[in-house]
CSV table of C-alpha atoms (C1' of nucleotides) in Angstrom, one decimal:
chain,number,residue,atom,x,y,z
C,1,UNK,CA,278.2,14.8,229.1
C,2,UNK,CA,277.1,15.8,224.8
C,3,UNK,CA,275.3,15.8,222.2
C,4,UNK,CA,278.1,19.0,221.6
C,5,UNK,CA,276.4,18.5,217.7
C,6,UNK,CA,280.2,20.9,217.1
C,7,UNK,CA,279.7,18.7,214.4
C,8,UNK,CA,277.2,15.8,212.5
C,9,UNK,CA,277.4,12.7,211.5
C,10,UNK,CA,279.4,13.3,208.0
C,11,UNK,CA,281.7,16.3,209.5
C,12,UNK,CA,282.6,13.6,212.3
C,13,UNK,CA,283.4,11.3,209.2
C,14,UNK,CA,285.1,13.5,207.0
C,15,UNK,CA,287.4,15.2,210.3
C,16,UNK,CA,288.3,12.3,211.5
C,17,UNK,CA,289.7,10.8,208.4
C,18,UNK,CA,291.4,14.1,207.5
C,19,UNK,CA,293.3,13.9,210.8
C,20,UNK,CA,293.5,10.1,210.6
C,21,UNK,CA,294.9,10.7,207.1
C,22,UNK,CA,297.5,13.2,208.8
C,23,UNK,CA,298.9,10.5,211.9
C,24,UNK,CA,299.1,8.3,208.8
C,25,UNK,CA,301.4,10.5,206.5
C,26,UNK,CA,303.8,11.2,210.1
C,27,UNK,CA,303.6,8.2,211.6
C,28,UNK,CA,302.6,5.0,209.6
C,29,UNK,CA,300.0,2.3,210.4
C,30,UNK,CA,301.5,1.6,213.6
C,31,UNK,CA,301.3,5.1,214.7
C,32,UNK,CA,297.4,5.1,213.1
C,33,UNK,CA,295.5,4.8,216.7
C,34,UNK,CA,291.7,5.4,217.7
C,35,UNK,CA,292.9,7.0,221.0
C,36,UNK,CA,295.5,9.8,218.8
C,37,UNK,CA,292.5,10.2,216.0
C,38,UNK,CA,290.2,10.9,218.3
C,39,UNK,CA,292.2,13.5,220.5
C,40,UNK,CA,293.3,14.8,217.1
C,41,UNK,CA,289.6,15.7,216.8
C,42,UNK,CA,288.8,16.4,220.2
C,43,UNK,CA,286.8,13.8,220.6
C,44,UNK,CA,286.8,10.9,222.7
C,45,UNK,CA,287.7,7.2,221.5
C,46,UNK,CA,283.9,6.0,222.0
C,47,UNK,CA,283.0,8.9,219.5
C,48,UNK,CA,284.8,7.4,216.4
C,49,UNK,CA,283.0,4.1,217.3
C,50,UNK,CA,279.5,5.8,216.1
C,51,UNK,CA,281.0,6.8,212.9
C,52,UNK,CA,283.1,4.0,212.4
C,53,UNK,CA,282.8,0.3,212.2
C,54,UNK,CA,286.0,-0.3,213.8
C,55,UNK,CA,289.5,0.9,213.1
C,56,UNK,CA,289.6,-1.6,210.4
C,57,UNK,CA,286.5,0.0,208.8
C,58,UNK,CA,288.0,3.6,209.6
C,59,UNK,CA,291.7,2.3,207.6
C,60,UNK,CA,289.9,1.1,204.6
C,61,UNK,CA,288.3,4.7,204.2
C,62,UNK,CA,291.6,5.9,204.0
C,63,UNK,CA,292.9,3.3,202.5
C,64,UNK,CA,290.2,4.4,199.3
C,65,UNK,CA,291.1,7.5,199.8
C,66,UNK,CA,294.5,7.4,198.2
C,67,UNK,CA,293.2,5.6,196.0
C,68,UNK,CA,291.2,8.0,195.1
C,69,UNK,CA,293.9,10.7,195.0
C,70,UNK,CA,296.4,8.4,193.1
C,71,UNK,CA,294.2,8.3,190.1
C,72,UNK,CA,293.9,11.7,190.4
C,73,UNK,CA,297.4,12.4,190.5
C,74,UNK,CA,297.9,9.4,187.4
C,75,UNK,CA,294.8,10.2,184.8
C,76,UNK,CA,296.8,13.8,184.3
C,77,UNK,CA,299.7,11.3,182.4
C,78,UNK,CA,298.5,11.8,179.0
C,79,UNK,CA,300.1,8.9,176.7
C,80,UNK,CA,301.8,8.7,173.4
C,81,UNK,CA,299.3,4.8,172.4
C,82,UNK,CA,302.9,3.1,172.9
C,83,UNK,CA,302.2,1.1,176.3
C,84,UNK,CA,306.3,1.1,177.2
C,85,UNK,CA,306.3,5.2,177.2
C,86,UNK,CA,303.5,5.6,178.5
C,87,UNK,CA,303.8,3.0,181.3
C,88,UNK,CA,307.8,5.3,182.3
C,89,UNK,CA,305.7,8.4,182.1
C,90,UNK,CA,303.0,6.7,185.0
C,91,UNK,CA,306.1,5.1,186.4
C,92,UNK,CA,307.4,8.7,187.1
C,93,UNK,CA,303.9,10.3,188.0
C,94,UNK,CA,304.1,7.5,190.5
C,95,UNK,CA,307.3,7.6,192.0
C,96,UNK,CA,306.5,11.4,193.3
C,97,UNK,CA,303.5,10.5,194.1
C,98,UNK,CA,305.7,7.6,196.5
C,99,UNK,CA,307.7,10.7,197.7
C,100,UNK,CA,305.4,13.1,199.3
C,101,UNK,CA,303.3,9.7,200.7
C,102,UNK,CA,304.8,6.7,201.6
C,103,UNK,CA,303.7,6.1,205.1
C,104,UNK,CA,300.1,6.8,204.0
C,105,UNK,CA,301.3,4.7,200.9
C,106,UNK,CA,302.9,1.8,202.2
C,107,UNK,CA,299.3,0.9,204.7
C,108,UNK,CA,297.1,0.2,201.2
C,109,UNK,CA,299.7,-3.0,201.6
C,110,UNK,CA,300.2,-3.5,205.5
C,111,UNK,CA,297.2,-3.7,205.9
C,112,UNK,CA,295.6,-6.8,206.8
C,113,UNK,CA,291.9,-7.5,207.4
C,114,UNK,CA,290.8,-10.5,209.0
C,115,UNK,CA,290.1,-13.8,206.6
C,116,UNK,CA,286.5,-13.4,207.8
C,117,UNK,CA,286.0,-10.1,206.8
C,118,UNK,CA,286.2,-8.8,202.9
C,119,UNK,CA,286.9,-6.0,201.1
C,120,UNK,CA,283.3,-4.0,200.9
C,121,UNK,CA,282.4,-3.4,196.8
C,122,UNK,CA,283.1,0.3,196.6
C,123,UNK,CA,286.8,-0.4,197.1
C,124,UNK,CA,287.0,-2.5,194.2
C,125,UNK,CA,284.8,-0.2,191.9
C,126,UNK,CA,288.5,2.7,192.9
C,127,UNK,CA,290.4,0.1,193.0
C,128,UNK,CA,289.1,-0.6,189.4
C,129,UNK,CA,289.5,2.9,188.3
C,130,UNK,CA,293.0,3.0,189.3
C,131,UNK,CA,293.8,-0.2,186.9
C,132,UNK,CA,292.1,1.4,184.6
C,133,UNK,CA,294.9,3.8,184.1
C,134,UNK,CA,297.0,0.8,183.3
C,135,UNK,CA,294.7,-1.1,181.3
C,136,UNK,CA,294.1,1.9,178.5
C,137,UNK,CA,298.3,2.3,178.5
C,138,UNK,CA,298.5,-1.6,177.3
C,139,UNK,CA,295.7,-1.3,175.4
C,140,UNK,CA,297.5,-0.9,172.1
C,141,UNK,CA,299.3,-4.8,172.4
C,142,UNK,CA,296.0,-6.2,172.6
C,143,UNK,CA,293.5,-7.0,169.5
C,144,UNK,CA,289.5,-5.5,170.2
C,145,UNK,CA,287.5,-9.5,172.2
C,146,UNK,CA,291.1,-9.4,174.2
C,147,UNK,CA,290.3,-7.1,177.3
C,148,UNK,CA,290.4,-9.6,179.8
C,149,UNK,CA,293.8,-10.7,179.0
C,150,UNK,CA,294.7,-7.1,179.0
C,151,UNK,CA,292.6,-6.3,182.0
C,152,UNK,CA,294.9,-9.1,183.3
C,153,UNK,CA,297.9,-8.3,182.6
C,154,UNK,CA,297.4,-4.8,183.5
C,155,UNK,CA,296.4,-6.4,187.2
C,156,UNK,CA,299.9,-8.3,187.0
C,157,UNK,CA,301.8,-5.6,186.2
C,158,UNK,CA,299.7,-3.3,189.4
C,159,UNK,CA,300.8,-5.9,191.6
C,160,UNK,CA,304.2,-6.7,190.9
C,161,UNK,CA,305.1,-2.7,191.0
C,162,UNK,CA,304.1,-2.8,194.2
C,163,UNK,CA,305.9,-6.1,195.4
C,164,UNK,CA,309.3,-4.0,193.6
C,165,UNK,CA,308.5,-0.8,196.1
C,166,UNK,CA,307.2,-2.5,199.0
C,167,UNK,CA,310.7,-4.6,198.9
C,168,UNK,CA,312.9,-2.0,197.7
C,169,UNK,CA,310.8,0.0,200.2
C,170,UNK,CA,311.8,-2.3,203.9
C,171,UNK,CA,315.0,-2.8,202.5
C,172,UNK,CA,314.3,-6.4,201.7
C,173,UNK,CA,315.9,-6.7,198.7
C,174,UNK,CA,319.1,-4.9,199.2
C,175,UNK,CA,322.1,-7.9,198.6
C,176,UNK,CA,325.0,-6.7,196.5
C,177,UNK,CA,324.0,-4.5,193.6
C,178,UNK,CA,321.6,-2.4,195.8
C,179,UNK,CA,319.2,-1.0,192.2
C,180,UNK,CA,316.4,1.7,193.3
C,181,UNK,CA,313.1,1.2,193.2
C,182,UNK,CA,312.5,3.2,189.5
C,183,UNK,CA,315.2,1.5,187.9
C,184,UNK,CA,314.0,-2.1,189.3
C,185,UNK,CA,310.3,-1.0,188.0
C,186,UNK,CA,311.8,0.2,184.3
C,187,UNK,CA,313.2,-3.3,184.1
C,188,UNK,CA,309.7,-4.8,184.5
C,189,UNK,CA,308.0,-2.6,182.0
C,190,UNK,CA,310.3,-2.5,179.9
C,191,UNK,CA,310.6,-6.8,179.6
C,192,UNK,CA,307.0,-7.6,180.9
C,193,UNK,CA,305.4,-5.3,177.7
C,194,UNK,CA,308.0,-7.1,175.4
C,195,UNK,CA,307.0,-10.0,176.4
C,196,UNK,CA,303.5,-9.5,176.0
C,197,UNK,CA,304.1,-8.2,172.5
C,198,UNK,CA,305.9,-10.9,171.8
C,199,UNK,CA,303.0,-13.0,173.1
C,200,UNK,CA,300.8,-11.5,170.7
C,201,UNK,CA,302.9,-11.6,167.5
C,202,UNK,CA,303.5,-15.7,167.9
C,203,UNK,CA,299.3,-15.4,168.2
C,204,UNK,CA,299.3,-13.8,164.9
C,205,UNK,CA,302.3,-15.9,163.5
C,206,UNK,CA,300.2,-19.6,164.6
C,207,UNK,CA,297.2,-17.8,164.0
C,208,UNK,CA,296.8,-15.1,161.5
C,209,UNK,CA,293.7,-13.5,160.4
C,210,UNK,CA,291.8,-13.2,157.1
C,211,UNK,CA,292.1,-9.8,156.4
J,1,UNK,CA,312.2,-16.8,241.9
J,2,UNK,CA,314.8,-18.0,239.1
J,3,UNK,CA,317.9,-19.6,238.5
J,4,UNK,CA,315.8,-21.8,236.8
J,5,UNK,CA,318.0,-22.5,234.2
J,6,UNK,CA,315.8,-25.7,233.0
J,7,UNK,CA,317.0,-24.5,229.2
J,8,UNK,CA,320.4,-22.4,228.7
J,9,UNK,CA,320.3,-19.4,227.2
J,10,UNK,CA,320.6,-21.3,223.4
J,11,UNK,CA,317.9,-23.1,224.2
J,12,UNK,CA,315.9,-20.8,225.1
J,13,UNK,CA,316.2,-18.7,222.0
J,14,UNK,CA,315.1,-21.8,220.4
J,15,UNK,CA,312.0,-23.0,221.9
J,16,UNK,CA,310.6,-19.1,221.7
J,17,UNK,CA,311.2,-19.1,217.9
J,18,UNK,CA,309.8,-22.6,217.4
J,19,UNK,CA,306.7,-21.1,219.8
J,20,UNK,CA,306.8,-18.1,217.7
J,21,UNK,CA,306.5,-20.4,214.5
J,22,UNK,CA,303.7,-22.7,215.8
J,23,UNK,CA,301.5,-18.6,216.8
J,24,UNK,CA,302.1,-17.3,213.3
J,25,UNK,CA,301.4,-20.2,211.6
J,26,UNK,CA,297.9,-20.5,212.8
J,27,UNK,CA,297.4,-16.4,214.6
J,28,UNK,CA,299.3,-14.8,211.3
J,29,UNK,CA,301.4,-11.3,212.5
J,30,UNK,CA,298.6,-10.1,215.1
J,31,UNK,CA,298.6,-13.0,217.0
J,32,UNK,CA,302.1,-13.3,217.6
J,33,UNK,CA,302.6,-10.8,221.4
J,34,UNK,CA,305.7,-11.9,223.7
J,35,UNK,CA,302.8,-12.8,226.3
J,36,UNK,CA,302.0,-15.5,224.1
J,37,UNK,CA,305.0,-16.5,223.5
J,38,UNK,CA,306.3,-16.4,226.7
J,39,UNK,CA,303.4,-18.1,227.7
J,40,UNK,CA,303.5,-20.3,225.4
J,41,UNK,CA,307.1,-21.8,226.9
J,42,UNK,CA,306.2,-21.6,229.8
J,43,UNK,CA,308.7,-18.4,231.1
J,44,UNK,CA,307.3,-15.0,232.2
J,45,UNK,CA,307.6,-12.1,229.2
J,46,UNK,CA,310.7,-10.7,230.8
J,47,UNK,CA,313.1,-13.6,230.0
J,48,UNK,CA,312.0,-13.0,225.7
J,49,UNK,CA,314.1,-9.8,226.8
J,50,UNK,CA,317.2,-11.7,228.0
J,51,UNK,CA,317.3,-13.6,224.6
J,52,UNK,CA,315.6,-11.1,222.1
J,53,UNK,CA,316.1,-7.2,222.2
J,54,UNK,CA,312.8,-6.7,221.7
J,55,UNK,CA,309.6,-8.3,219.6
J,56,UNK,CA,310.7,-7.0,215.9
J,57,UNK,CA,314.1,-9.0,216.6
J,58,UNK,CA,312.3,-12.0,217.1
J,59,UNK,CA,310.2,-11.7,214.5
J,60,UNK,CA,313.7,-10.8,211.9
J,61,UNK,CA,314.6,-14.2,213.2
J,62,UNK,CA,311.4,-15.9,212.5
J,63,UNK,CA,311.3,-14.2,208.8
J,64,UNK,CA,314.8,-15.4,208.2
J,65,UNK,CA,314.5,-18.9,210.0
J,66,UNK,CA,311.7,-18.7,207.0
J,67,UNK,CA,313.8,-18.0,204.6
J,68,UNK,CA,315.7,-21.0,205.1
J,69,UNK,CA,312.8,-23.1,205.5
J,70,UNK,CA,311.9,-22.6,201.3
J,71,UNK,CA,315.5,-22.0,200.0
J,72,UNK,CA,315.3,-25.6,201.5
J,73,UNK,CA,312.3,-26.5,200.2
J,74,UNK,CA,312.5,-24.9,196.5
J,75,UNK,CA,316.8,-26.0,196.5
J,76,UNK,CA,315.1,-30.0,195.6
J,77,UNK,CA,313.8,-28.8,192.4
J,78,UNK,CA,316.1,-29.8,189.8
J,79,UNK,CA,315.7,-27.7,186.3
J,80,UNK,CA,316.4,-28.0,182.9
J,81,UNK,CA,318.1,-25.2,181.5
J,82,UNK,CA,315.0,-23.6,180.2
J,83,UNK,CA,313.9,-20.2,182.3
J,84,UNK,CA,310.0,-20.8,181.6
J,85,UNK,CA,309.4,-24.2,182.4
J,86,UNK,CA,312.6,-23.7,185.3
J,87,UNK,CA,310.8,-21.0,187.1
J,88,UNK,CA,307.2,-22.5,186.7
J,89,UNK,CA,308.9,-25.6,188.2
J,90,UNK,CA,309.9,-23.4,191.3
J,91,UNK,CA,306.5,-21.3,191.4
J,92,UNK,CA,304.4,-24.6,191.2
J,93,UNK,CA,306.7,-25.3,194.6
J,94,UNK,CA,306.6,-22.1,196.0
J,95,UNK,CA,302.5,-22.5,196.0
J,96,UNK,CA,302.9,-25.6,197.5
J,97,UNK,CA,304.7,-24.7,200.2
J,98,UNK,CA,302.7,-20.9,200.7
J,99,UNK,CA,299.6,-23.8,201.5
J,100,UNK,CA,300.7,-24.9,204.2
J,101,UNK,CA,302.8,-21.5,205.3
J,102,UNK,CA,300.6,-18.9,204.6
J,103,UNK,CA,300.3,-17.2,207.7
J,104,UNK,CA,303.7,-17.7,208.2
J,105,UNK,CA,305.2,-16.6,205.2
J,106,UNK,CA,303.3,-13.1,205.2
J,107,UNK,CA,305.1,-11.8,208.0
J,108,UNK,CA,307.4,-11.5,205.6
J,109,UNK,CA,305.8,-8.6,204.1
J,110,UNK,CA,303.6,-7.5,206.8
J,111,UNK,CA,306.2,-6.4,209.2
J,112,UNK,CA,307.9,-3.6,208.8
J,113,UNK,CA,311.1,-2.4,210.9
J,114,UNK,CA,311.1,1.3,212.2
J,115,UNK,CA,312.5,3.3,209.6
J,116,UNK,CA,315.1,4.0,212.0
J,117,UNK,CA,316.5,0.4,211.8
J,118,UNK,CA,317.7,-2.1,209.4
J,119,UNK,CA,317.9,-5.6,208.6
J,120,UNK,CA,320.9,-7.2,210.1
J,121,UNK,CA,323.9,-8.7,207.4
J,122,UNK,CA,322.8,-12.2,208.3
J,123,UNK,CA,319.5,-11.8,207.0
J,124,UNK,CA,320.7,-10.0,203.9
J,125,UNK,CA,322.7,-13.9,202.9
J,126,UNK,CA,319.7,-15.9,203.4
J,127,UNK,CA,317.8,-13.5,201.2
J,128,UNK,CA,321.1,-13.3,198.6
J,129,UNK,CA,320.8,-17.7,198.9
J,130,UNK,CA,316.8,-17.8,198.0
J,131,UNK,CA,317.5,-15.6,194.8
J,132,UNK,CA,320.2,-17.3,193.8
J,133,UNK,CA,317.8,-19.9,192.8
J,134,UNK,CA,315.8,-17.8,190.4
J,135,UNK,CA,319.9,-16.7,189.1
J,136,UNK,CA,319.9,-19.7,188.2
J,137,UNK,CA,317.0,-20.0,186.4
J,138,UNK,CA,317.6,-16.9,184.5
J,139,UNK,CA,321.3,-17.4,183.9
J,140,UNK,CA,320.4,-18.8,180.7
J,141,UNK,CA,319.2,-16.2,178.8
J,142,UNK,CA,322.4,-13.3,180.2
J,143,UNK,CA,325.8,-14.4,178.6
J,144,UNK,CA,328.9,-14.5,181.0
J,145,UNK,CA,330.0,-11.2,181.8
J,146,UNK,CA,326.1,-9.8,182.9
J,147,UNK,CA,325.7,-11.2,185.7
J,148,UNK,CA,324.9,-7.8,187.5
J,149,UNK,CA,321.9,-7.6,185.4
J,150,UNK,CA,320.7,-11.4,185.9
J,151,UNK,CA,321.1,-10.5,189.5
J,152,UNK,CA,318.5,-7.4,189.1
J,153,UNK,CA,315.7,-9.8,186.7
J,154,UNK,CA,316.4,-12.0,189.6
J,155,UNK,CA,315.0,-9.0,192.2
J,156,UNK,CA,312.5,-7.9,189.6
J,157,UNK,CA,310.6,-11.6,189.3
J,158,UNK,CA,310.9,-11.9,192.4
J,159,UNK,CA,309.7,-9.2,194.4
J,160,UNK,CA,306.7,-9.7,191.4
J,161,UNK,CA,305.8,-12.9,192.5
J,162,UNK,CA,305.8,-11.4,196.2
J,163,UNK,CA,303.1,-8.0,195.5
J,164,UNK,CA,301.3,-10.5,193.1
J,165,UNK,CA,300.5,-13.0,196.4
J,166,UNK,CA,300.4,-10.6,198.3
J,167,UNK,CA,297.5,-8.7,196.4
J,168,UNK,CA,295.9,-11.7,195.1
J,169,UNK,CA,296.4,-13.3,199.4
J,170,UNK,CA,294.5,-10.0,200.6
J,171,UNK,CA,291.7,-9.8,198.2
J,172,UNK,CA,293.0,-6.5,196.5
J,173,UNK,CA,292.6,-7.0,193.2
J,174,UNK,CA,289.7,-9.1,192.7
J,175,UNK,CA,288.0,-7.1,190.3
J,176,UNK,CA,285.4,-8.1,187.7
J,177,UNK,CA,287.6,-12.2,186.7
J,178,UNK,CA,289.6,-12.9,189.2
J,179,UNK,CA,292.1,-14.9,188.6
J,180,UNK,CA,294.2,-17.3,190.3
J,181,UNK,CA,297.8,-16.2,192.2
J,182,UNK,CA,298.9,-19.0,190.1
J,183,UNK,CA,297.2,-17.7,186.5
J,184,UNK,CA,298.6,-14.5,187.5
J,185,UNK,CA,302.7,-15.4,188.2
J,186,UNK,CA,302.5,-17.4,185.5
J,187,UNK,CA,301.6,-14.7,182.8
J,188,UNK,CA,304.3,-12.5,185.0
J,189,UNK,CA,306.6,-15.8,184.6
J,190,UNK,CA,305.5,-16.1,181.1
J,191,UNK,CA,306.1,-12.2,179.8
J,192,UNK,CA,309.3,-11.0,182.2
J,193,UNK,CA,311.1,-14.2,180.2
J,194,UNK,CA,310.6,-14.0,176.7
J,195,UNK,CA,310.6,-9.8,177.5
J,196,UNK,CA,314.3,-10.5,178.7
J,197,UNK,CA,315.2,-12.9,175.9
J,198,UNK,CA,313.4,-10.3,173.7
J,199,UNK,CA,316.1,-7.9,174.8
J,200,UNK,CA,319.4,-10.1,174.6
J,201,UNK,CA,318.4,-11.0,170.9
J,202,UNK,CA,318.4,-7.3,170.1
J,203,UNK,CA,321.4,-6.6,171.7
J,204,UNK,CA,323.7,-9.4,169.6
J,205,UNK,CA,321.7,-8.1,166.3
J,206,UNK,CA,322.8,-4.4,167.6
J,207,UNK,CA,326.1,-5.2,168.4
J,208,UNK,CA,327.1,-8.4,167.3
J,209,UNK,CA,329.6,-10.3,168.9
J,210,UNK,CA,333.1,-11.5,166.6
J,211,UNK,CA,333.4,-14.8,166.1
E,1,DA,C1',270.3,11.5,220.2
E,2,DC,C1',274.7,12.8,221.0
E,3,DC,C1',278.9,12.2,223.8
E,4,DT,C1',282.0,10.5,227.8
E,5,DG,C1',284.7,8.6,230.6
E,6,DA,C1',285.3,4.5,232.5
E,7,DA,C1',285.7,-0.1,232.4
E,8,DC,C1',288.2,-4.3,230.2
E,9,DA,C1',290.9,-7.3,228.3
E,10,DC,C1',294.7,-7.2,225.7
E,11,DC,C1',299.2,-5.0,224.5
E,12,DG,C1',306.0,-4.2,225.0
E,13,DT,C1',308.7,-3.3,227.9
E,14,DT,C1',311.7,-2.5,231.9
E,15,DC,C1',313.3,-3.6,236.4
E,16,DA,C1',313.8,-4.1,241.5
E,17,DA,C1',313.4,-7.4,243.9
E,18,DG,C1',314.1,-12.9,244.4
E,19,DT,C1',316.7,-17.0,244.2
Y,1,DA,C1',323.7,-15.4,236.4
Y,2,DC,C1',318.9,-15.9,235.6
Y,3,DC,C1',313.6,-15.1,235.9
Y,4,DT,C1',310.1,-13.5,237.7
Y,5,DG,C1',305.8,-10.5,237.8
Y,6,DA,C1',304.8,-6.2,239.5
Y,7,DA,C1',304.8,-1.6,237.1
Y,8,DC,C1',304.2,2.2,233.2
Y,9,DA,C1',301.8,3.4,229.3
Y,10,DC,C1',300.4,2.3,226.2
Y,11,DC,C1',295.7,-0.3,222.8
Y,12,DG,C1',290.4,-1.8,220.6
Y,13,DT,C1',286.6,-1.8,221.8
Y,14,DT,C1',281.9,-1.7,224.5
Y,15,DC,C1',278.1,0.8,227.2
Y,16,DA,C1',276.0,3.0,231.2
Y,17,DA,C1',275.7,7.5,232.7
Y,18,DG,C1',274.8,11.7,232.0
Y,19,DT,C1',273.0,16.0,228.7
DNA sequence: ACCTGAACACCGTTCAAGT
DNA sequence: ACCTGAACACCGTTCAAGT
């Protein structure tokens, strides 16, 4: 049968992705199957493969959409130029986002591309945008010309937060005294930023700038 | 057929787990299936379910075994009482372990228990042992009586390292200037520890001890 | 050109039936 | 008591055949 063309290719792409999002929100990565997505949009499984290369492709697009969503959410944070305070504000917003999108968000870390494939460029770009928010909060610490060091620190902080979230979420850090993700994340932010500032001070002392 | 009893229950448990380990090392979590494990040990899939509750159970036991293995590996590190240097030594050993056990190790973070189940106690105990190594390296920073703060810091560092490893491994942090996991991890260790030390100094200054 | 649905090669898990 | 193997309800992916 066919040439239903209830939807063109672009529309199909969009409704499939939002069906996937819906399933992911409630059932997580394990529940997100091609057959369920197809069912949800009222097409056969085969049709999905006209629009997406395979499930990995669909999932990466879903993740990219999620990165965009979080970016918009976090971009509304107005900092005051104090790295620790600003990062704590970002953390609060981030946690609020998490609360409503746990299953969706976890897919970002659970999903692993096969070793022989790598992430597309547009994925990297979306990620860079998000990292920019953290870089921006950290930037007062670094003198101009040290943008690379700032970018690296932002990445360290980003990855660390996700390690904390992922492990505390999975209950893989509950030992005797269980702390919440937020408490641990604040320890991380405060200590890491203080360490960065301290490191800069040491550089200033060792190699004082000529005024 | 049956009552082969080539192996008793305990032996079956052990050979199944080492078959799982072998498969996991080369094929990762996705390649680790009940049918393959059964095949590898020369039994039918059904037999596995006499020994393990289900695949989640088998995988958790595999992870626990891996935690033990890493513990033994890291316990050989002899520190000198300088937190940053000691942690760098631990990091080096950890990276060496990773190099030979990437697929196996990643299962620790990829695998997610269903929401309605939680990790067994013996898992938590093995984890606590491993965290003890980091606590030990951090302990010179904290005055006695602050063991909880030390334990929290160790957990933050542990989870952060795994966030870094997991994301750099998956290529999910490659932006413009890609740094290696080791470089980023050293930034984390140095800054985080400096921040902890700085925080302690501030407490000492604000509330000086009576001598 | 677009879509279907059957087919293929897999899964995890259960359980009647065999020894 | 222990193990099998068929069965059930799923997977991702492909592709000849239909409109």
